[in-house]
Amino acid sequence: MRNIWTILWKDLRLEWRTKESLSAMLVFGLLVIVIFNFSFNPSPAEVRQFGAGLLWIAYTFAGVLGLNRSFAAERENGCLQSLLMAPIDRSSLYLGKWIANLVFMLAAEAVILPLFLLMFNVPIGSHIGRLVLITFLGTLGFTCLGTLFAGVSMNTRMREVLLPVLLFPVSLPLLLWAVESTGAIFQSAFLDPMIAHGQATTAARASDGNALKFLVAYDMIFGAVCTLVFGFVVED
Amino acid sequence: MSETDDATSATSASDGWAIEVHELRRYFGTIEVLSGIDLKVRQGEFVTLLGRNGAGKTTLLNILGGLLKASEGEAWVQGLDVRRQAVRIRPELGWLSHQPGFYGDLSAHENLVFFARLYDLPDWRRAVEAALEQVGLASRAKHRVRTFSRGMLQRLAIARILVHDPPILLLDEPHTGLDLPAIELLNGLLERFRGERTILMTTHDLAIGASLADRIIVLSEGRIMAELPGSQDVADLRRQYLEILAHEVGA
């Protein structure tokens, strides 16, 4: 646990100094939201239909930028070698990096999400808690796989391309559930003012329950698998 | 088999050697980089590895440091199997190479604190400050490592070794790119460590190899071609080394 914290502390401090990952993620995420908003000027019905997908595009594409940078410091000056020579379990290294990536991506989402809700006029109201929970669980799984694949791609010449090529197909089920669940929340948010706790809201909540179970299961399974296999990725 | 279960058998296999290597082979694809190395290094012995580029020197050190896995054969460090007990071996090892391995945007002090905490040192604050003092970087402790020269980076790498004070040092061409004061500092440190610590060093500098080592091993194409006594006249060593290389080229 101490080693995980030490690695996390190092990554947070480096990011605080350079602000490389977070600024890239923020700028890209915000650009996606702004460009889509000005290009399509969507109606509430269109936001209900496509808003969730758009939001997760902004999250994940911005996230890939941050994940691509997550081992940049280790590549410099042979830092990875020094790190691997330290008497720490490879899983501690993975968990430290995973938590750091999760923190960076959540920080970017903390800015992207309010701007999205504001620009697309989503009356999120009391659904904000569920939306934040789905965002957290989706991001947890996405950074879990992203950290592993960032480790896989870090020593390759085409790492910027390789990471999304590896990451998106494997995380597709997670993203589909996250988008569907976010869509259901948007449906509820738009319909709530019209039908007080009507049928549509009940259906959305049922869908939410399934999505939550799936996201939690996905995060747990891939969290365990990635923690175990990371050692093989960085060694040899 | 768990690490703990392995400990007894591995320790008995070491027979008091600091480093023991048996029939070690390593392939990169179809290329055999190490071709059955057998090597034993006594506790406190200083061994220099000489050889042309690509002879397998760094690969051997990487396997001993647990950074690479051997394709075949076995290796023990302090009686511990490098394949199965790597986590327990690492506190015993100090690593110094031509790549300093520091985070450019952390200060010298922060870098050393980071590594000291990974090594779980009880009094890491004092150890870090003492190490910085010893290598003459105390006044630059708060400066970002990105601003350091090559020589300063290598001094900081030496400080990292001093912080966790390991009994075995693996040095991969540690003098590469150093200015004279840094070479003097490194050689002074190596002189100080002679006899106290086991040192396995690769170098292309015959003068350093001749003056510091107890034993010199010449590697060629993944094989040990010759073992020469250390602490000998540089001219003699140069002549013997060139004869070995000429024989290799002829072969």
Coordinates of C-alpha atoms in Angstrom, one line a residue:
Chain A
M1 CA 0.0 0.0 0.0
R2 CA 2.9 2.4 0.9
N3 CA 4.5 1.7 -2.5
I4 CA 1.2 2.5 -4.3
W5 CA 1.0 5.8 -2.5
T6 CA 4.7 6.6 -3.2
I7 CA 4.2 6.0 -7.0
L8 CA 0.9 8.0 -6.9
W9 CA 2.6 10.8 -5.0
K10 CA 5.3 11.0 -7.7
D11 CA 2.9 11.0 -10.6
L12 CA 0.7 13.7 -9.0
R13 CA 3.7 15.8 -8.2
L14 CA 5.0 15.5 -11.7
E15 CA 1.6 16.4 -13.2
W16 CA 1.3 19.4 -10.8
R17 CA 4.7 20.6 -12.1
T18 CA 4.2 20.1 -15.8
K19 CA 0.4 20.0 -16.2
E20 CA 1.0 18.2 -19.5
S21 CA -1.6 15.5 -19.3
L22 CA -4.4 17.4 -17.6
S23 CA -4.2 20.5 -19.9
A24 CA -4.2 18.3 -23.0
M25 CA -7.2 16.3 -21.8
L26 CA -9.1 19.4 -20.7
V27 CA -8.5 21.4 -23.9
F28 CA -9.4 18.4 -26.1
G29 CA -12.5 17.4 -24.1
L30 CA -13.8 21.0 -24.1
L31 CA -13.1 21.4 -27.8
V32 CA -15.2 18.3 -28.6
I33 CA -18.1 19.7 -26.6
V34 CA -17.9 23.2 -28.0
I35 CA -17.5 22.0 -31.7
F36 CA -20.4 19.6 -31.5
N37 CA -22.6 22.2 -29.9
F38 CA -21.9 24.9 -32.4
S39 CA -21.9 22.5 -35.4
F40 CA -25.3 20.8 -34.7
N41 CA -27.0 23.0 -32.2
P42 CA -29.0 20.0 -31.1
S43 CA -32.6 20.0 -30.0
P44 CA -33.5 18.5 -26.6
A45 CA -34.8 15.4 -28.4
E46 CA -31.4 15.0 -30.2
V47 CA -29.5 15.5 -26.9
R48 CA -31.6 12.7 -25.4
Q49 CA -30.7 10.5 -28.3
F50 CA -27.1 11.4 -29.0
G51 CA -25.9 13.3 -25.9
A52 CA -24.6 10.3 -24.0
G53 CA -22.5 9.1 -26.9
L54 CA -21.1 12.6 -27.4
L55 CA -20.2 13.0 -23.7
W56 CA -18.4 9.6 -23.7
I57 CA -16.5 10.5 -26.9
A58 CA -15.2 13.6 -25.1
Y59 CA -14.3 11.6 -22.0
T60 CA -12.6 8.8 -23.7
F61 CA -10.7 10.7 -26.5
A62 CA -9.5 13.1 -23.9
G63 CA -8.6 10.1 -21.6
V64 CA -6.5 8.5 -24.3
L65 CA -4.4 11.7 -24.6
G66 CA -3.7 11.5 -20.8
L67 CA -3.0 7.7 -20.9
N68 CA -0.6 8.2 -23.7
R69 CA 1.4 10.5 -21.5
S70 CA 1.2 8.2 -18.4
F71 CA 4.5 6.4 -19.0
A72 CA 6.3 9.3 -20.7
A73 CA 8.2 10.2 -17.5
E74 CA 9.3 6.6 -17.1
R75 CA 10.6 6.5 -20.7
E76 CA 12.9 9.4 -20.1
N77 CA 16.5 8.8 -18.9
G78 CA 15.8 5.1 -18.2
C79 CA 13.5 5.9 -15.3
L80 CA 11.6 2.6 -15.8
Q81 CA 14.8 0.6 -15.3
S82 CA 15.4 2.4 -12.0
L83 CA 11.8 1.8 -11.0
L84 CA 12.0 -1.9 -11.9
M85 CA 15.2 -2.2 -9.9
A86 CA 13.4 -1.1 -6.7
P87 CA 12.2 -3.8 -4.5
I88 CA 8.5 -3.3 -5.2
D89 CA 5.9 -5.6 -6.6
R90 CA 4.9 -4.9 -10.2
S91 CA 1.3 -4.8 -9.1
S92 CA 2.1 -1.9 -6.8
L93 CA 3.5 0.0 -9.8
Y94 CA 0.4 -0.8 -11.8
L95 CA -2.0 0.2 -9.1
G96 CA -0.1 3.5 -8.4
K97 CA -0.2 4.4 -12.1
W98 CA -3.9 3.3 -12.4
I99 CA -5.0 5.5 -9.6
A100 CA -3.0 8.4 -10.9
N101 CA -4.6 8.0 -14.4
L102 CA -8.0 7.8 -12.7
V103 CA -7.4 11.0 -10.8
F104 CA -6.3 12.9 -13.9
M105 CA -9.2 11.6 -16.0
L106 CA -11.8 12.4 -13.3
A107 CA -10.3 15.8 -12.8
A108 CA -10.8 16.5 -16.6
E109 CA -14.3 15.1 -16.4
A110 CA -15.1 17.3 -13.5
V111 CA -14.8 20.2 -15.9
I112 CA -16.1 18.6 -19.1
L113 CA -19.3 17.3 -17.5
P114 CA -20.7 20.6 -16.1
L115 CA -19.8 22.4 -19.4
F116 CA -21.6 19.7 -21.4
L117 CA -24.8 19.9 -19.2
L118 CA -24.7 23.7 -19.5
M119 CA -24.1 23.9 -23.2
F120 CA -26.6 21.2 -24.1
N121 CA -29.2 22.4 -21.6
V122 CA -29.6 19.1 -19.9
P123 CA -32.0 19.5 -16.9
I124 CA -30.0 17.0 -14.9
G125 CA -31.5 17.9 -11.5
S126 CA -31.7 15.1 -9.0
H127 CA -30.1 12.6 -11.5
I128 CA -26.7 14.1 -11.0
G129 CA -25.7 11.5 -8.4
R130 CA -26.4 8.6 -10.8
L131 CA -24.6 10.4 -13.6
V132 CA -21.5 10.9 -11.5
L133 CA -21.6 7.3 -10.4
I134 CA -21.8 6.0 -13.9
T135 CA -19.1 8.4 -15.0
F136 CA -16.9 7.1 -12.1
L137 CA -17.4 3.4 -12.8
G138 CA -16.9 3.8 -16.6
T139 CA -13.7 5.9 -16.0
L140 CA -12.5 3.3 -13.5
G141 CA -12.7 0.5 -16.1
F142 CA -11.4 2.6 -18.9
T143 CA -8.3 3.7 -17.0
C144 CA -7.8 0.2 -15.7
L145 CA -7.4 -1.1 -19.3
G146 CA -5.8 2.1 -20.5
T147 CA -3.0 1.9 -17.9
L148 CA -2.2 -1.7 -18.9
F149 CA -2.2 -0.9 -22.6
A150 CA -0.2 2.3 -22.1
G151 CA 2.4 0.0 -20.5
V152 CA 2.3 -2.3 -23.5
S153 CA 2.7 0.4 -26.0
M154 CA 5.2 2.6 -24.2
N155 CA 8.3 1.0 -25.8
T156 CA 6.9 0.9 -29.3
R157 CA 7.5 3.5 -32.0
M158 CA 3.8 3.9 -32.8
R159 CA 2.6 4.2 -29.2
E160 CA 0.2 7.1 -29.8
V161 CA -1.6 5.0 -32.4
L162 CA -1.2 1.6 -30.7
L163 CA -2.8 2.6 -27.4
P164 CA -6.3 3.5 -28.9
V165 CA -6.1 0.6 -31.3
L166 CA -5.7 -1.8 -28.4
L167 CA -7.8 0.0 -25.8
F168 CA -11.1 0.8 -27.6
P169 CA -12.0 -2.7 -28.9
V170 CA -11.4 -4.3 -25.4
S171 CA -13.2 -1.5 -23.6
L172 CA -16.1 -1.4 -26.1
P173 CA -18.6 -3.4 -23.8
L174 CA -17.8 -1.1 -20.9
L175 CA -18.3 2.0 -23.1
L176 CA -21.5 0.7 -24.6
W177 CA -23.0 0.1 -21.1
A178 CA -21.8 3.5 -19.9
V179 CA -23.3 5.2 -22.9
E180 CA -26.5 3.3 -22.6
S181 CA -26.8 4.1 -18.9
T182 CA -25.9 7.7 -19.4
G183 CA -28.5 7.9 -22.2
A184 CA -31.1 6.5 -19.8
I185 CA -30.3 9.1 -17.2
F186 CA -30.6 11.9 -19.9
Q187 CA -34.0 10.4 -20.9
S188 CA -35.1 10.6 -17.3
A189 CA -33.8 14.1 -16.8
F190 CA -35.7 15.4 -19.9
L191 CA -38.9 13.5 -19.2
D192 CA -39.1 14.1 -15.4
P193 CA -40.5 17.6 -15.7
M194 CA -43.2 16.3 -18.1
I195 CA -44.2 13.0 -16.3
A196 CA -43.6 13.0 -12.6
H197 CA -41.9 9.6 -12.0
G198 CA -43.7 8.0 -14.9
Q199 CA -43.1 4.8 -16.8
A200 CA -40.1 6.0 -18.7
T201 CA -38.3 6.9 -15.5
T202 CA -39.0 3.5 -14.0
A203 CA -37.6 1.8 -17.1
A204 CA -34.6 4.0 -17.1
R205 CA -33.9 3.1 -13.4
A206 CA -34.2 -0.6 -14.2
S207 CA -31.7 -0.2 -17.1
D208 CA -29.5 1.8 -14.7
G209 CA -29.5 -1.1 -12.2
N210 CA -28.3 -3.6 -14.8
A211 CA -25.7 -1.2 -16.1
L212 CA -24.3 -0.6 -12.6
K213 CA -24.0 -4.3 -12.0
F214 CA -22.2 -4.8 -15.3
L215 CA -19.9 -1.8 -14.8
V216 CA -19.0 -3.0 -11.3
A217 CA -18.4 -6.6 -12.5
Y218 CA -16.3 -5.3 -15.4
D219 CA -14.2 -3.1 -13.2
M220 CA -13.5 -5.9 -10.7
I221 CA -12.7 -8.5 -13.3
F222 CA -10.4 -6.4 -15.4
G223 CA -8.9 -4.7 -12.4
A224 CA -7.8 -8.1 -11.1
V225 CA -6.6 -9.3 -14.5
C226 CA -4.7 -6.2 -15.3
T227 CA -3.0 -6.1 -11.9
L228 CA -1.9 -9.6 -12.3
V229 CA -0.6 -9.4 -15.9
F230 CA 1.1 -6.0 -15.7
G231 CA 4.4 -7.6 -14.4
F232 CA 4.7 -9.5 -17.7
V233 CA 4.1 -6.3 -19.6
V234 CA 7.0 -4.3 -18.1
E235 CA 9.5 -7.2 -17.7
D236 CA 11.5 -8.6 -20.5
Chain B
M1 CA 6.5 -22.7 -5.3
S2 CA 6.4 -19.5 -3.3
E3 CA 9.3 -17.2 -2.6
T4 CA 9.5 -18.3 1.0
D5 CA 9.5 -22.0 0.1
D6 CA 12.3 -21.4 -2.3
A7 CA 14.5 -19.5 0.1
T8 CA 16.1 -22.5 1.8
S9 CA 17.0 -24.4 -1.3
A10 CA 18.2 -21.3 -3.1
T11 CA 20.4 -20.3 -0.2
S12 CA 22.0 -23.8 0.0
A13 CA 22.7 -23.5 -3.7
S14 CA 24.8 -20.4 -3.3
D15 CA 27.5 -21.9 -1.1
G16 CA 28.6 -18.4 0.0
W17 CA 29.0 -16.9 -3.4
A18 CA 27.7 -13.4 -3.9
I19 CA 26.8 -14.1 -7.5
E20 CA 26.6 -17.5 -9.2
V21 CA 25.6 -18.1 -12.7
H22 CA 25.2 -21.5 -14.3
E23 CA 24.9 -22.3 -18.1
L24 CA 23.1 -18.9 -18.6
R25 CA 21.7 -18.4 -22.1
R26 CA 19.6 -15.6 -23.5
Y27 CA 18.1 -15.3 -26.9
F28 CA 16.6 -12.3 -28.6
G29 CA 14.5 -13.9 -31.3
T30 CA 16.9 -16.3 -33.0
I31 CA 20.0 -14.5 -31.9
E32 CA 21.9 -16.0 -29.0
V33 CA 23.3 -13.1 -26.9
L34 CA 24.5 -15.2 -24.0
S35 CA 25.8 -18.7 -24.9
G36 CA 26.0 -20.7 -21.7
I37 CA 27.8 -18.4 -19.2
D38 CA 29.3 -19.9 -16.0
L39 CA 30.5 -17.4 -13.5
K40 CA 31.0 -17.2 -9.7
V41 CA 31.8 -14.0 -7.8
R42 CA 33.0 -14.1 -4.2
Q43 CA 31.6 -11.9 -1.5
G44 CA 33.5 -8.6 -1.7
E45 CA 35.2 -9.3 -5.0
F46 CA 35.5 -6.7 -7.7
V47 CA 35.0 -8.2 -11.2
T48 CA 35.3 -6.2 -14.4
L49 CA 33.6 -7.4 -17.6
L50 CA 35.4 -6.4 -20.8
G51 CA 34.2 -7.1 -24.3
R52 CA 33.2 -5.5 -27.5
N53 CA 29.8 -3.9 -28.0
G54 CA 27.2 -6.7 -28.2
A55 CA 29.4 -9.2 -26.4
G56 CA 26.5 -9.7 -23.8
K57 CA 27.9 -7.7 -20.9
T58 CA 24.8 -5.6 -20.3
T59 CA 22.4 -8.5 -20.9
L60 CA 24.2 -10.4 -18.2
L61 CA 23.8 -7.5 -15.7
N62 CA 20.2 -7.1 -16.7
I63 CA 19.5 -10.8 -15.9
L64 CA 21.2 -10.5 -12.6
G65 CA 19.2 -7.4 -11.8
G66 CA 16.0 -9.1 -12.7
L67 CA 15.3 -6.7 -15.6
L68 CA 15.5 -9.6 -18.1
K69 CA 14.7 -13.2 -17.8
A70 CA 17.2 -15.8 -18.8
S71 CA 16.1 -18.1 -21.7
E72 CA 18.0 -21.0 -20.1
G73 CA 20.2 -21.6 -17.1
E74 CA 20.2 -20.4 -13.6
A75 CA 21.5 -17.4 -11.6
W76 CA 21.7 -16.6 -7.9
V77 CA 22.4 -13.4 -6.2
Q78 CA 23.2 -13.7 -2.4
G79 CA 21.9 -17.2 -2.7
L80 CA 18.5 -16.1 -4.0
D81 CA 17.2 -17.3 -7.4
V82 CA 16.9 -14.2 -9.7
R83 CA 14.0 -15.8 -11.6
R84 CA 11.8 -16.6 -8.5
Q85 CA 13.0 -14.2 -5.8
A86 CA 13.6 -11.0 -7.6
V87 CA 11.8 -8.8 -5.1
R88 CA 14.0 -10.1 -2.3
I89 CA 17.1 -9.6 -4.3
R90 CA 16.6 -6.0 -5.3
P91 CA 17.3 -4.4 -1.9
E92 CA 20.7 -6.2 -2.1
L93 CA 21.5 -4.6 -5.5
G94 CA 22.8 -1.1 -6.4
W95 CA 22.5 -0.3 -10.1
L96 CA 24.5 2.3 -11.9
S97 CA 24.5 2.7 -15.7
H98 CA 25.1 5.4 -18.3
Q99 CA 21.3 6.1 -18.1
P100 CA 20.8 8.0 -14.8
G101 CA 17.1 7.1 -14.4
F102 CA 15.7 10.2 -12.7
Y103 CA 12.5 12.2 -13.2
G104 CA 13.5 15.5 -14.8
D105 CA 10.7 17.5 -13.3
L106 CA 11.4 16.4 -9.7
S107 CA 14.2 18.0 -7.7
A108 CA 17.3 16.0 -6.8
H109 CA 16.0 15.7 -3.2
E110 CA 12.5 14.6 -4.4
N111 CA 14.0 11.9 -6.7
L112 CA 16.1 10.4 -3.9
V113 CA 13.2 10.6 -1.4
F114 CA 11.0 8.8 -4.0
F115 CA 13.5 5.9 -4.4
A116 CA 14.3 5.8 -0.7
R117 CA 10.7 5.3 0.1
L118 CA 10.4 2.5 -2.4
Y119 CA 13.3 0.9 -0.6
D120 CA 11.5 1.2 2.7
L121 CA 14.4 2.7 4.5
P122 CA 13.8 3.5 8.2
D123 CA 15.6 6.8 8.3
W124 CA 15.3 7.9 4.7
R125 CA 15.4 11.6 5.4
R126 CA 18.9 11.5 7.0
A127 CA 20.1 9.0 4.4
V128 CA 19.0 11.2 1.5
E129 CA 20.6 14.3 3.0
A130 CA 23.9 12.5 3.8
A131 CA 24.1 11.0 0.3
L132 CA 23.5 14.4 -1.3
E133 CA 26.2 15.9 0.9
Q134 CA 28.7 13.1 0.0
V135 CA 28.3 13.6 -3.8
G136 CA 28.5 17.4 -3.4
L137 CA 24.9 18.1 -4.5
A138 CA 23.5 19.4 -1.3
S139 CA 23.4 22.9 -2.6
R140 CA 21.5 21.8 -5.7
A141 CA 19.1 19.5 -3.8
K142 CA 16.0 21.6 -4.5
H143 CA 16.8 22.1 -8.2
R144 CA 15.0 20.2 -10.8
V145 CA 17.0 17.3 -12.2
R146 CA 16.2 18.5 -15.8
T147 CA 18.7 21.3 -15.2
F148 CA 21.6 19.0 -14.2
S149 CA 24.6 18.2 -16.4
R150 CA 25.6 14.6 -17.3
G151 CA 28.2 14.5 -14.5
M152 CA 25.7 15.8 -11.9
L153 CA 23.2 13.2 -12.9
Q154 CA 25.7 10.5 -12.5
R155 CA 26.7 11.9 -9.1
L156 CA 23.0 11.8 -8.2
A157 CA 22.9 8.2 -9.3
I158 CA 25.8 7.5 -7.0
A159 CA 23.9 9.2 -4.2
R160 CA 21.0 6.8 -4.9
I161 CA 23.3 3.9 -4.3
L162 CA 24.6 5.5 -1.1
V163 CA 21.1 6.0 0.2
H164 CA 20.2 2.3 0.3
D165 CA 23.7 1.1 0.7
P166 CA 23.5 -2.3 -1.0
P167 CA 26.1 -5.1 -0.6
I168 CA 26.2 -5.8 -4.4
L169 CA 26.8 -3.2 -7.1
L170 CA 26.0 -3.8 -10.8
L171 CA 27.7 -1.1 -12.8
D172 CA 27.0 -0.9 -16.5
E173 CA 29.6 1.4 -18.1
P174 CA 29.2 3.9 -15.3
H175 CA 32.1 6.2 -16.5
T176 CA 30.5 6.9 -19.9
G177 CA 30.2 10.6 -20.6
L178 CA 31.5 11.7 -17.3
D179 CA 33.8 14.7 -16.8
L180 CA 37.0 14.4 -14.8
P181 CA 35.6 15.4 -11.4
A182 CA 32.8 13.0 -11.7
I183 CA 35.2 10.2 -12.8
E184 CA 37.3 11.0 -9.7
L185 CA 34.3 10.9 -7.5
L186 CA 33.1 7.6 -8.9
N187 CA 36.6 6.0 -8.7
G188 CA 37.0 7.2 -5.2
L189 CA 33.7 5.6 -4.3
L190 CA 34.6 2.4 -6.0
E191 CA 38.0 2.4 -4.2
R192 CA 36.1 2.9 -0.9
F193 CA 33.8 0.0 -1.7
R194 CA 36.5 -2.4 -2.7
G195 CA 36.5 -5.4 -0.5
E196 CA 33.4 -4.2 1.4
R197 CA 31.0 -4.8 -1.4
T198 CA 30.7 -7.2 -4.4
I199 CA 31.1 -5.3 -7.6
L200 CA 30.4 -6.4 -11.1
M201 CA 31.3 -3.7 -13.6
T202 CA 31.3 -3.5 -17.4
T203 CA 33.6 -1.0 -19.0
H204 CA 35.6 -0.2 -22.1
D205 CA 38.2 1.7 -20.2
L206 CA 41.1 -0.7 -19.6
A207 CA 42.9 1.6 -17.2
I208 CA 39.9 1.6 -14.9
G209 CA 39.4 -2.1 -15.4
A210 CA 43.0 -2.8 -14.6
S211 CA 43.4 -0.6 -11.6
L212 CA 40.2 -1.4 -9.7
A213 CA 39.3 -5.0 -10.4
D214 CA 40.4 -8.2 -8.5
R215 CA 39.5 -10.2 -11.6
I216 CA 38.8 -9.3 -15.3
I217 CA 36.6 -11.4 -17.5
V218 CA 36.6 -11.0 -21.2
L219 CA 33.3 -11.7 -22.9
S220 CA 32.9 -12.3 -26.6
E221 CA 29.7 -13.3 -28.5
G222 CA 28.0 -14.3 -25.3
R223 CA 30.9 -16.5 -24.0
I224 CA 33.6 -16.1 -21.5
M225 CA 36.8 -16.0 -23.6
A226 CA 39.3 -15.4 -20.8
E227 CA 39.8 -14.6 -17.1
L228 CA 42.7 -12.3 -16.2
P229 CA 44.0 -11.1 -12.9
G230 CA 43.1 -7.6 -11.9
S231 CA 45.2 -4.8 -10.4
Q232 CA 47.8 -5.2 -13.2
D233 CA 49.7 -2.9 -15.5
V234 CA 47.4 -1.3 -18.1
A235 CA 49.9 -2.0 -20.9
D236 CA 50.0 -5.7 -20.0
L237 CA 46.2 -5.8 -19.9
R238 CA 45.9 -4.0 -23.2
R239 CA 48.3 -6.5 -24.9
Q240 CA 46.4 -9.5 -23.5
Y241 CA 43.0 -8.0 -24.3
L242 CA 44.1 -7.2 -27.9
E243 CA 45.4 -10.8 -28.3
I244 CA 42.1 -12.2 -27.2
L245 CA 40.2 -9.9 -29.6
A246 CA 42.6 -10.7 -32.4
H247 CA 42.0 -14.4 -31.8
E248 CA 38.2 -13.8 -31.8
V249 CA 38.5 -11.9 -35.1
G250 CA 40.6 -14.7 -36.6
A251 CA 38.1 -17.3 -35.4

